[in-house]
Short mmCIF file of C-alpha atoms in Angstrom, two decimals:
data_model
loop_
_atom_site.label_atom_id
_atom_site.label_comp_id
_atom_site.label_asym_id
_atom_site.label_seq_id
_atom_site.Cartn_x
_atom_site.Cartn_y
_atom_site.Cartn_z
CA MET A 1 113.40 77.63 42.44
CA LYS A 2 112.25 80.66 42.60
CA LEU A 3 109.11 79.71 41.01
CA LEU A 4 108.46 76.82 43.97
CA ILE A 5 108.70 79.52 46.48
CA LEU A 6 106.23 81.58 45.19
CA LYS A 7 103.80 79.08 44.46
CA LEU A 8 104.84 77.53 48.47
CA LEU A 9 103.93 80.98 49.58
CA LEU A 10 100.05 82.04 47.68
CA VAL A 11 98.46 78.41 48.76
CA PHE A 12 100.32 79.38 52.57
CA PHE A 13 98.68 82.58 52.46
CA LEU A 14 95.36 81.23 50.71
CA PHE A 15 95.18 78.71 53.43
CA PHE A 16 95.74 80.58 56.53
CA LEU A 17 93.19 83.34 54.87
CA ASN A 18 89.73 82.33 56.15
CA GLU A 19 88.31 85.20 57.96
CA ASN A 20 87.03 88.29 57.89
CA LEU A 21 88.75 91.22 56.83
CA TRP A 22 89.88 94.05 58.80
CA GLY A 23 90.64 93.50 63.70
CA GLN A 24 92.88 93.17 65.67
CA ILE A 25 95.46 90.57 66.78
CA THR A 26 94.30 89.85 70.39
CA PRO A 27 95.82 87.50 72.65
CA ILE A 28 95.00 84.86 74.77
CA TYR A 29 96.48 81.16 76.48
CA ASN A 30 100.07 80.72 76.89
CA THR A 31 100.96 77.95 75.08
CA ILE A 32 104.32 74.47 76.00
CA ASP A 33 107.00 76.63 74.61
CA ASN A 34 108.17 80.18 74.34
CA TYR A 35 107.21 80.94 70.44
CA ARG A 36 103.31 81.67 71.37
CA LEU A 37 101.46 81.12 69.01
CA GLN A 38 98.18 82.79 70.34
CA ASP A 39 100.53 85.80 71.75
CA THR A 40 101.01 88.62 70.21
CA LEU A 41 103.20 91.32 72.33
CA ARG A 42 102.22 94.81 71.18
CA PHE A 43 106.41 94.93 70.59
CA THR A 44 108.54 92.83 69.09
CA MET A 45 111.59 92.40 71.21
CA ARG A 46 111.05 90.23 73.89
CA PRO A 47 112.51 88.83 76.78
CA LEU A 48 113.19 84.25 76.21
CA TYR A 49 112.16 84.12 79.93
CA GLN A 50 108.84 84.91 80.07
CA SER A 51 107.82 86.45 83.67
CA ASN A 52 104.29 86.92 85.04
CA TYR A 53 105.36 86.62 88.73
CA LEU A 54 102.62 89.90 88.79
CA GLU A 55 99.85 87.32 88.50
CA PHE A 56 99.59 86.15 92.72
CA ILE A 57 98.00 82.17 91.99
CA SER A 58 94.99 83.19 94.34
CA ILE A 59 95.05 79.56 96.94
CA ASN A 60 91.75 77.11 97.05
CA LYS A 61 91.82 76.91 100.14
CA LYS A 62 89.27 74.12 99.48
CA LYS A 63 92.04 71.55 98.08
CA SER A 64 95.00 70.09 100.00
CA TRP A 65 97.75 71.29 100.20
CA LEU A 66 99.47 68.37 98.46
CA ARG A 67 96.45 69.27 95.59
CA ARG A 68 97.64 72.78 94.76
CA LYS A 69 100.92 72.74 94.78
CA LEU A 70 100.54 69.71 91.98
CA THR A 71 98.06 71.46 89.91
CA ASP A 72 97.53 74.98 90.77
CA GLU A 73 100.45 76.56 92.91
CA PRO A 74 103.75 77.60 92.59
CA LEU A 75 105.55 75.36 95.07
CA LEU A 76 106.67 78.45 96.75
CA GLN A 77 104.33 81.59 96.55
CA VAL A 78 105.11 84.98 98.94
CA LYS A 79 103.11 88.42 98.86
CA LYS A 80 103.40 91.38 100.69
CA ASP A 81 102.69 94.94 99.53
CA ASP A 82 105.57 95.63 97.25
CA PHE A 83 107.09 92.32 97.27
CA TYR A 84 106.51 89.38 95.63
CA LEU A 85 108.59 86.04 95.16
CA ARG A 86 108.04 82.65 94.11
CA GLY A 87 110.15 79.97 93.30
CA ASN A 88 109.75 76.68 91.40
CA PHE A 89 111.69 73.81 90.86
CA ILE A 90 112.63 72.73 87.05
CA LEU A 91 113.03 69.41 85.90
CA ASP A 92 113.24 67.93 82.22
CA LEU A 93 113.55 63.98 83.39
CA SER A 94 113.10 62.04 79.59
CA VAL A 95 113.50 58.69 77.45
CA GLY A 96 113.62 58.23 74.25
CA LYS A 97 115.16 55.44 71.69
CA GLU A 98 116.50 56.15 67.74
CA SER A 99 114.72 53.63 65.62
CA GLN A 100 118.12 52.08 64.51
CA GLY A 101 118.48 50.40 67.68
CA ALA A 102 121.18 52.93 69.07
CA PRO A 103 121.95 53.15 73.08
CA LEU A 104 118.87 54.32 75.28
CA LEU A 105 118.67 58.20 75.18
CA TYR A 106 117.58 60.43 78.17
CA ASN A 107 117.62 64.42 79.51
CA ASN A 108 117.82 64.46 82.78
CA THR A 109 117.80 68.35 83.91
CA ARG A 110 117.85 69.15 87.54
CA GLY A 111 116.67 73.28 88.44
CA ILE A 112 115.95 76.09 90.44
CA SER A 113 113.47 78.77 89.86
CA ILE A 114 113.49 81.93 91.03
CA GLU A 115 110.82 85.62 90.48
CA GLY A 116 110.60 88.29 92.28
CA LYS A 117 109.26 92.24 92.70
CA ILE A 118 110.73 94.83 95.42
CA ASN A 119 108.54 97.55 94.86
CA ASP A 120 110.38 98.61 90.75
CA PHE A 121 112.47 96.40 91.06
CA SER A 122 112.49 92.76 89.56
CA PHE A 123 114.94 89.71 88.81
CA TYR A 124 114.78 85.51 88.17
CA SER A 125 117.15 83.68 88.64
CA ASN A 126 117.57 79.16 87.32
CA ILE A 127 120.08 77.23 87.51
CA TYR A 128 120.03 74.11 85.05
CA GLU A 129 122.11 70.99 85.96
CA ASN A 130 122.05 68.39 82.83
CA GLN A 131 122.75 65.18 81.83
CA PHE A 132 121.95 64.39 78.36
CA LYS A 133 122.33 61.26 76.13
CA VAL A 134 121.57 62.52 72.92
CA PRO A 135 121.28 61.31 69.38
CA LEU A 136 123.73 60.66 66.99
CA TYR A 137 123.31 63.24 64.61
CA LEU A 138 123.28 66.00 67.18
CA ASN A 139 126.43 64.20 69.27
CA ASN A 140 127.79 64.99 66.18
CA TYR A 141 126.11 68.63 65.91
CA ILE A 142 127.87 68.82 69.50
CA LEU A 143 131.61 67.69 69.15
CA ASP A 144 131.58 69.98 65.53
CA LYS A 145 130.96 72.87 67.27
CA LYS A 146 132.04 72.06 70.73
CA VAL A 147 128.18 72.83 72.34
CA TYR A 148 125.82 71.93 73.41
CA PRO A 149 123.36 73.59 71.00
CA GLY A 150 121.43 77.20 73.08
CA LEU A 151 122.56 76.17 76.34
CA GLY A 152 125.93 74.84 77.26
CA TYR A 153 129.72 74.64 76.30
CA ASN A 154 130.96 70.38 75.83
CA PHE A 155 133.23 69.45 78.68
CA ASN A 156 132.19 65.51 77.72
CA ASN A 157 134.46 63.50 75.15
CA SER A 158 131.93 60.95 76.01
CA PRO A 159 130.12 59.69 72.76
CA GLN A 160 126.68 60.93 73.17
CA LEU A 161 127.18 61.48 76.70
CA PHE A 162 126.69 65.15 77.91
CA ASP A 163 127.21 66.67 81.84
CA PHE A 164 127.46 70.60 82.53
CA SER A 165 125.56 73.07 83.84
CA TYR A 166 124.34 76.38 83.07
CA THR A 167 123.04 79.41 84.59
CA THR A 168 120.49 82.76 83.26
CA ALA A 169 119.36 85.62 85.67
CA SER A 170 118.07 89.13 85.95
CA VAL A 171 117.84 91.86 87.37
CA SER A 172 115.96 95.18 85.97
CA TYR A 173 114.42 98.64 87.17
CA LYS A 174 111.99 100.57 85.99
CA LEU A 175 112.03 104.06 86.31
CA LYS A 176 108.76 105.48 86.32
CA LYS A 177 106.73 104.35 83.01
CA TYR A 178 108.95 105.53 79.84
CA PHE A 179 112.96 103.65 81.14
CA ASN A 180 113.34 99.51 81.53
CA PHE A 181 116.98 98.85 83.18
CA GLN A 182 118.43 94.94 82.66
CA LEU A 183 121.31 93.67 83.82
CA ALA A 184 121.32 90.12 82.33
CA ASN A 185 122.72 86.92 81.66
CA ASP A 186 120.14 85.33 79.10
CA LYS A 187 119.04 85.38 75.64
CA LEU A 188 117.00 87.76 72.98
CA PHE A 189 115.00 87.90 70.08
CA ILE A 190 113.87 90.13 67.38
CA GLY A 191 110.73 89.20 65.59
CA ASN A 192 106.84 88.02 65.20
CA GLY A 193 107.91 84.41 63.87
CA TYR A 194 109.59 81.18 65.16
CA ARG A 195 113.04 82.12 63.24
CA SER A 196 114.41 85.81 63.43
CA LEU A 197 117.71 87.09 61.01
CA LEU A 198 118.27 89.94 63.46
CA LEU A 199 118.34 88.26 66.70
CA SER A 200 117.52 85.09 67.32
CA ASP A 201 117.75 83.10 70.47
CA VAL A 202 119.60 79.81 69.25
CA SER A 203 123.38 80.48 70.92
CA VAL A 204 123.54 79.85 74.74
CA PRO A 205 123.17 82.40 77.40
CA TYR A 206 125.32 85.44 76.72
CA PRO A 207 125.68 88.69 79.15
CA PHE A 208 124.34 92.15 78.43
CA PHE A 209 123.13 95.49 79.71
CA ARG A 210 119.51 96.35 77.75
CA ILE A 211 117.89 99.94 78.04
CA THR A 212 114.19 100.70 77.10
CA THR A 213 112.65 103.83 76.85
CA GLN A 214 108.99 103.91 75.72
CA LEU A 215 107.39 106.59 74.53
CA GLY A 216 103.40 106.45 73.03
CA LYS A 217 103.65 104.29 70.16
CA PHE A 218 107.54 104.30 69.86
CA GLN A 219 109.78 101.38 72.01
CA TYR A 220 113.51 101.97 71.61
CA THR A 221 115.79 99.27 72.90
CA ASN A 222 119.68 100.04 73.38
CA ILE A 223 121.85 96.29 73.82
CA TYR A 224 125.19 95.93 75.05
CA ALA A 225 126.07 92.11 75.28
CA GLN A 226 129.82 90.27 75.39
CA ASN A 227 129.92 86.90 73.52
CA LEU A 228 132.80 85.20 73.40
CA ASP A 229 134.11 83.07 70.55
CA ILE A 230 135.44 79.08 70.94
CA TYR A 231 136.16 79.21 66.77
CA GLN A 232 139.78 80.40 67.37
CA PRO A 233 142.38 79.18 69.70
CA ARG A 234 142.58 81.14 72.96
CA ILE A 235 144.75 83.54 73.48
CA SER A 236 145.96 82.88 77.02
CA SER A 237 144.86 80.01 79.95
CA GLU A 238 144.26 83.04 82.03
CA ILE A 239 141.88 85.18 80.23
CA GLY A 240 140.29 82.44 78.46
CA PHE A 241 138.29 82.45 75.11
CA ARG A 242 138.22 85.28 72.58
CA LYS A 243 135.94 88.08 73.67
CA LYS A 244 134.39 90.12 71.61
CA PHE A 245 130.92 93.00 72.31
CA VAL A 246 127.63 94.01 70.09
CA VAL A 247 125.89 96.44 70.42
CA SER A 248 122.69 96.71 69.04
CA HIS A 249 120.07 99.61 68.99
CA TYR A 250 116.54 98.67 67.52
CA LEU A 251 113.44 101.11 67.25
CA GLU A 252 110.45 100.26 66.61
CA PHE A 253 106.60 101.97 65.72
CA ALA A 254 103.44 99.89 66.92
CA SER A 255 100.32 100.98 66.15
CA LYS A 256 96.56 98.77 66.36
CA ARG A 257 97.76 97.04 62.91
CA TRP A 258 101.40 97.87 62.28
CA ARG A 259 104.46 97.16 63.41
CA VAL A 260 107.96 98.40 61.89
CA GLY A 261 111.73 98.27 63.41
CA LEU A 262 114.90 98.42 61.88
CA PHE A 263 117.76 97.70 63.42
CA GLU A 264 121.14 97.96 64.02
CA SER A 265 123.56 96.13 65.31
CA VAL A 266 127.92 96.00 65.68
CA VAL A 267 130.13 93.15 66.08
CA TYR A 268 133.96 94.17 67.39
CA GLN A 269 136.57 92.12 69.26
CA ASN A 270 137.84 92.96 73.34
CA SER A 271 140.94 91.89 71.55
CA ASP A 272 144.08 89.95 69.05
CA SER A 273 147.00 88.50 69.36
CA LEU A 274 149.17 92.27 69.86
CA ASN A 275 146.64 94.78 71.65
CA LYS A 276 143.75 94.89 73.48
CA ARG A 277 140.63 97.50 72.44
CA GLY A 278 138.96 97.42 75.47
CA PHE A 279 135.27 98.66 74.77
CA GLU A 280 135.15 101.27 72.44
CA LEU A 281 132.88 104.15 74.54
CA GLY A 282 131.76 105.82 71.46
CA TYR A 283 129.32 103.13 70.58
CA LEU A 284 128.17 103.84 74.32
CA ASN A 285 125.95 106.43 72.85
CA PRO A 286 121.96 105.17 73.16
CA ILE A 287 120.92 107.36 69.90
CA ILE A 288 124.74 107.32 67.75
CA PHE A 289 124.11 105.91 63.81
CA ILE A 290 126.75 103.39 64.19
CA ARG A 291 128.36 103.22 60.69
CA PRO A 292 129.38 106.54 61.13
CA GLN A 293 131.04 106.11 63.83
CA GLU A 294 132.63 103.07 62.64
CA TYR A 295 134.17 104.80 59.90
CA VAL A 296 135.33 107.95 62.77
CA PHE A 297 137.53 104.85 64.49
CA GLY A 298 139.35 103.53 61.84
CA SER A 299 137.78 100.18 62.45
CA SER A 300 136.24 97.44 60.05
CA ASP A 301 134.13 96.31 62.61
CA ASN A 302 131.09 93.62 61.21
CA VAL A 303 127.77 95.93 60.71
CA LEU A 304 124.07 94.76 59.99
CA VAL A 305 120.96 96.32 59.53
CA GLY A 306 118.14 95.25 59.02
CA LEU A 307 114.19 95.91 59.20
CA ASN A 308 111.10 93.99 61.36
CA ILE A 309 107.24 94.83 60.14
CA ALA A 310 104.13 92.88 60.42
CA PHE A 311 100.67 93.90 59.78
CA ASP A 312 97.16 92.51 61.29
CA ILE A 313 95.32 91.81 58.55
CA THR A 314 92.67 90.22 60.90
CA LYS A 315 91.55 90.29 64.72
CA ASN A 316 93.91 86.74 64.22
CA THR A 317 96.38 86.33 61.45
CA GLN A 318 99.40 88.42 60.56
CA ILE A 319 101.65 88.95 58.54
CA TYR A 320 105.18 90.03 59.08
CA GLY A 321 108.81 89.56 57.55
CA GLN A 322 112.23 90.80 57.92
CA LEU A 323 115.59 91.95 56.39
CA ILE A 324 118.51 91.65 56.41
CA VAL A 325 121.63 94.08 54.71
CA ASP A 326 125.13 92.65 55.61
CA GLU A 327 126.46 94.14 52.61
CA PHE A 328 124.73 97.10 49.97
CA LYS A 329 126.03 97.46 46.54
CA LEU A 330 123.75 99.26 44.28
CA SER A 331 125.58 98.86 41.30
CA GLU A 332 126.46 94.68 42.21
CA ILE A 333 122.72 94.25 43.06
CA LEU A 334 121.60 95.49 39.57
CA LYS A 335 124.44 93.79 37.47
CA ASN A 336 122.67 90.46 39.42
CA ARG A 337 126.53 88.74 38.23
CA GLY A 338 126.53 87.01 41.69
CA TRP A 339 129.01 88.91 43.44
CA TRP A 340 129.43 87.33 46.76
CA ALA A 341 129.60 90.17 48.52
CA ASN A 342 125.23 90.27 48.07
CA LYS A 343 124.50 89.65 51.40
CA GLN A 344 120.52 90.66 51.77
CA GLY A 345 118.47 87.86 53.60
CA PHE A 346 114.59 87.70 54.81
CA GLN A 347 111.66 86.45 56.17
CA LEU A 348 108.63 85.74 55.06
CA GLY A 349 105.28 84.60 57.20
CA ILE A 350 101.90 84.76 58.31
CA LYS A 351 100.58 82.96 61.31
CA THR A 352 96.86 83.22 62.41
CA LYS A 353 95.26 81.86 66.36
CA LYS A 354 92.29 80.70 64.54
CA LEU A 355 93.24 78.50 61.85
CA PHE A 356 89.94 77.47 59.57
CA GLY A 357 87.62 79.46 62.22
CA TYR A 358 88.84 77.15 65.20
CA ASP A 359 89.76 79.24 68.74
CA ASN A 360 91.94 76.30 70.22
CA LEU A 361 93.70 75.59 66.55
CA ALA A 362 96.81 77.81 65.66
CA GLY A 363 99.39 78.08 63.06
CA PHE A 364 101.82 79.57 61.37
CA THR A 365 103.89 78.86 57.75
CA GLU A 366 107.61 81.15 57.15
CA LEU A 367 109.94 81.42 54.51
CA ASN A 368 113.94 82.32 55.88
CA VAL A 369 116.11 82.57 52.87
CA VAL A 370 119.59 84.13 52.85
CA PRO A 371 122.42 84.24 51.23
CA PRO A 372 126.45 83.06 50.78
CA TYR A 373 128.62 84.62 53.30
CA THR A 374 126.50 86.69 55.48
CA TYR A 375 126.39 87.36 58.61
CA SER A 376 130.48 86.20 58.60
CA SER A 377 133.49 88.67 58.03
CA ARG A 378 137.90 88.46 58.51
CA ASN A 379 137.31 86.10 61.16
CA SER A 380 135.63 83.98 63.36
CA VAL A 381 135.52 86.66 66.28
CA LEU A 382 133.97 89.79 64.16
CA SER A 383 131.40 86.94 63.19
CA TYR A 384 127.36 87.16 63.96
CA SER A 385 127.90 84.76 66.72
CA ASN A 386 128.11 83.64 69.74
CA TYR A 387 130.20 80.54 71.26
CA ASN A 388 130.10 78.79 67.48
CA GLU A 389 126.65 78.97 67.16
CA PRO A 390 124.47 82.12 65.28
CA LEU A 391 123.13 85.20 66.67
CA ALA A 392 120.63 84.61 64.55
CA HIS A 393 119.49 81.23 62.09
CA PRO A 394 121.01 78.33 63.32
CA ILE A 395 121.69 77.43 59.51
CA GLY A 396 123.86 80.18 59.66
CA ALA A 397 123.92 81.56 55.73
CA ASN A 398 123.85 80.20 52.56
CA PHE A 399 119.75 78.44 52.50
CA TYR A 400 116.22 78.55 51.98
CA GLU A 401 113.54 77.37 54.91
CA TRP A 402 110.19 76.79 54.93
CA VAL A 403 109.23 76.16 58.57
CA SER A 404 105.51 75.85 59.04
CA LYS A 405 103.16 74.62 62.86
CA ILE A 406 100.02 74.18 63.33
CA GLU A 407 98.78 73.37 67.60
CA TRP A 408 95.72 72.56 69.16
CA ILE A 409 95.45 73.35 72.98
CA TYR A 410 92.08 71.49 75.01
CA LYS A 411 91.77 72.47 78.30
CA LYS A 412 95.06 70.83 79.75
CA TRP A 413 96.08 68.67 76.64
CA TYR A 414 98.29 69.89 73.91
CA PHE A 415 99.34 68.83 70.17
CA TYR A 416 101.23 70.27 67.80
CA TYR A 417 103.08 69.23 64.24
CA GLN A 418 105.93 71.38 62.55
CA ILE A 419 107.55 70.43 59.93
CA ASN A 420 111.01 72.08 58.39
CA ILE A 421 112.62 71.85 54.72
CA ALA A 422 115.60 73.15 53.54
CA LYS A 423 118.01 73.34 51.37
CA TYR A 424 121.66 74.08 51.53
CA GLY A 425 125.20 74.14 50.53
CA ILE A 426 128.49 72.89 52.76
CA ASN A 427 132.04 73.09 51.93
CA GLY A 428 133.67 69.28 50.45
CA ALA A 429 136.41 68.53 49.52
CA GLY A 430 139.48 71.09 49.85
CA PHE A 431 137.34 72.78 52.30
CA ILE A 432 136.99 75.58 49.85
CA ASN A 433 134.61 77.84 51.31
CA VAL A 434 131.35 78.38 49.92
CA GLY A 435 129.63 80.54 52.62
CA GLN A 436 127.64 78.46 55.24
CA ASN A 437 129.42 78.57 58.11
CA ILE A 438 129.63 81.80 59.36
CA LEU A 439 133.00 81.08 61.98
CA GLN A 440 134.96 80.98 58.44
CA SER A 441 136.91 83.80 56.89
CA TYR A 442 135.01 85.62 53.75
CA ASN A 443 138.49 85.86 52.71
CA THR A 444 138.86 82.02 51.73
CA ARG A 445 135.78 82.20 49.09
CA ASP A 446 137.41 80.41 45.60
CA LYS A 447 135.17 83.06 43.80
CA GLU A 448 134.12 86.78 43.69
CA TYR A 449 130.80 86.15 41.38
CA ASN A 450 129.42 83.82 40.17
CA ASN A 451 127.85 82.89 43.48
CA TYR A 452 124.05 81.65 44.20
CA ILE A 453 122.48 80.35 47.09
CA GLY A 454 123.04 76.51 47.44
CA GLN A 455 126.20 76.63 46.19
CA GLY A 456 128.41 74.08 47.64
CA VAL A 457 127.94 69.83 48.19
CA PRO A 458 123.68 70.26 48.42
CA VAL A 459 122.13 69.27 51.36
CA THR A 460 118.41 68.77 51.77
CA LEU A 461 116.91 68.22 55.16
CA LEU A 462 113.76 67.38 55.98
CA PHE A 463 112.55 67.82 59.88
CA SER A 464 109.32 66.85 61.28
CA ASN A 465 108.42 66.95 65.28
CA LEU A 466 104.50 65.34 66.74
CA GLN A 467 104.59 67.05 70.26
CA PHE A 468 101.80 65.78 72.49
CA GLY A 469 100.85 65.80 76.37
CA TYR A 470 98.44 66.64 78.90
CA THR A 471 99.89 69.77 81.64
CA ILE A 472 99.14 69.70 84.95
CA ASN A 473 100.21 72.53 87.08
CA ARG A 474 100.47 75.47 84.61
CA SER A 475 102.10 78.05 87.08
CA TYR A 476 104.82 75.98 86.69
CA ASN A 477 104.58 74.92 82.84
CA LEU A 478 104.21 70.95 84.95
CA ARG A 479 103.45 68.27 81.92
CA ILE A 480 103.51 64.95 80.87
CA GLU A 481 105.62 64.99 77.04
CA GLY A 482 105.15 61.98 74.42
CA GLN A 483 107.71 63.08 71.03
CA TYR A 484 108.38 61.67 67.52
CA ILE A 485 111.02 63.11 65.37
CA TYR A 486 111.73 62.49 62.19
CA ARG A 487 114.68 63.72 60.34
CA ASN A 488 116.06 63.05 57.01
CA GLU A 489 119.88 64.99 56.29
CA VAL A 490 120.24 64.22 51.81
CA VAL A 491 123.91 64.93 51.28
CA ASN A 492 124.60 64.18 47.56
CA SER A 493 121.71 63.00 47.06
CA LYS A 494 122.91 60.19 50.39
CA ASP A 495 120.10 60.05 53.15
CA ASN A 496 121.20 60.26 57.21
CA ILE A 497 117.31 58.98 58.23
CA THR A 498 117.02 59.64 62.21
CA ASN A 499 113.65 58.17 63.73
CA ILE A 500 113.52 59.17 67.46
CA PHE A 501 110.93 58.63 70.21
CA TYR A 502 110.38 60.58 73.38
CA ILE A 503 108.60 60.18 77.24
CA GLY A 504 108.86 62.46 79.64
CA PHE A 505 108.15 64.49 83.05
CA LYS A 506 108.44 67.95 82.46
CA THR A 507 108.47 71.95 84.17
CA GLY A 508 109.55 75.15 83.25
CA PHE A 509 109.83 76.88 79.68
CA ARG A 510 113.07 77.34 77.65
CA ASN A 511 113.71 76.73 73.52
CA ILE A 512 115.93 73.76 72.57
CA TYR A 513 115.98 73.79 68.92
CA LEU A 514 116.97 70.30 67.68
CA ASP A 515 115.68 70.91 64.40
CA LYS A 516 119.19 70.92 63.19
#
């Protein structure tokens, strides 16, 4: 497996490095989803809702009002001296079919998007009402996790049919040029790749308060978030789901070529059946190191540290990587005995916005490796998760994953193809915890040593996604889109094949990960 990984990395590094070396990555146009291959931000921490309200869409009076609203402008746009407001409808109307003769699939999402700015205050709000008829593999995931991936809690037990609503919203204030304060219910993402092993956007939106401090080439981010655990039973019907707090710090240095970021995060539970702990005031200190403070509290919270790094090797190509450390004991690493708490994962990838020298062709390839029991803790409340979904990688732990994507855009036409190959191990008969499900307590493991990535019942997942369409209005991403998904999950050498065809009429920007 190690030799195979090295060969794949060598092939793809040679594949992407087809340009003159030494340059700076420059952003070009935005693509159809929030993971933009061509868009390179100076700093790595980014919101999942990319607001562009500062860009007033000029009015072309030569076109009729209806044509302008359909092809050029937001549906609502108001601009004054220190005030700007824009609004749009949100639509995701699509129908699909599984090749196995299953019932008709559909997405029926309607909503409203509002965003604006008043002096140094900015805000946005998105309201979604959803009805989904989903493919069988996704139905099984939702019934197991009790949540539609990345969107909301499942209140409906009808076969493959789900009906729910959710919102994202934010208000922020910019203080001079150094500070920004944001209160939001949304998601965040740290990283330069498609996945993140530090903080990703795969779970349901959650409330958080974020402070961003920028001093020259340094940016320091503090995140105070509240997550929910729906794996454990509710303490009472009045209190609802069990709450937990996640405090994260991220310090990043950014130059013309380098981006280097240090990450730390702590998860602790709000209460248990005996007492209510509440928010730890000691964690409010924005410049404190979390691990020493944890010892001061006399608690055993779940602390993670990590590294994010990226380097622009040409003006169009970037290599990037991450390291996540959940536990670290040098003596056990050197002994190489497969100790269960050797929980250090990594990411390595490369991306380009000018594949084979073509301006409108972009691509990336990425490897993610996470050993068993990473992100887990004594119980699910302390795991690095929200609403039964990981806050980092969607598989959880105990896996190898390789994912690649190519993307082509010509005028208003777009096309992309993505392929994922993952190998991981799951629990078998007897429910022995092999370390893939981060919601399970690591105290339920069956052995101290001889652990390895992929242990348990072997699973190989192949997921490919072909997507193409035509963008009618770029200001709110109104588009007509077609999609073909091929998925094969091989469990214990048994194939589970899914073929899905979709066609849809959509607006807006949101990430829904179907590659599970």
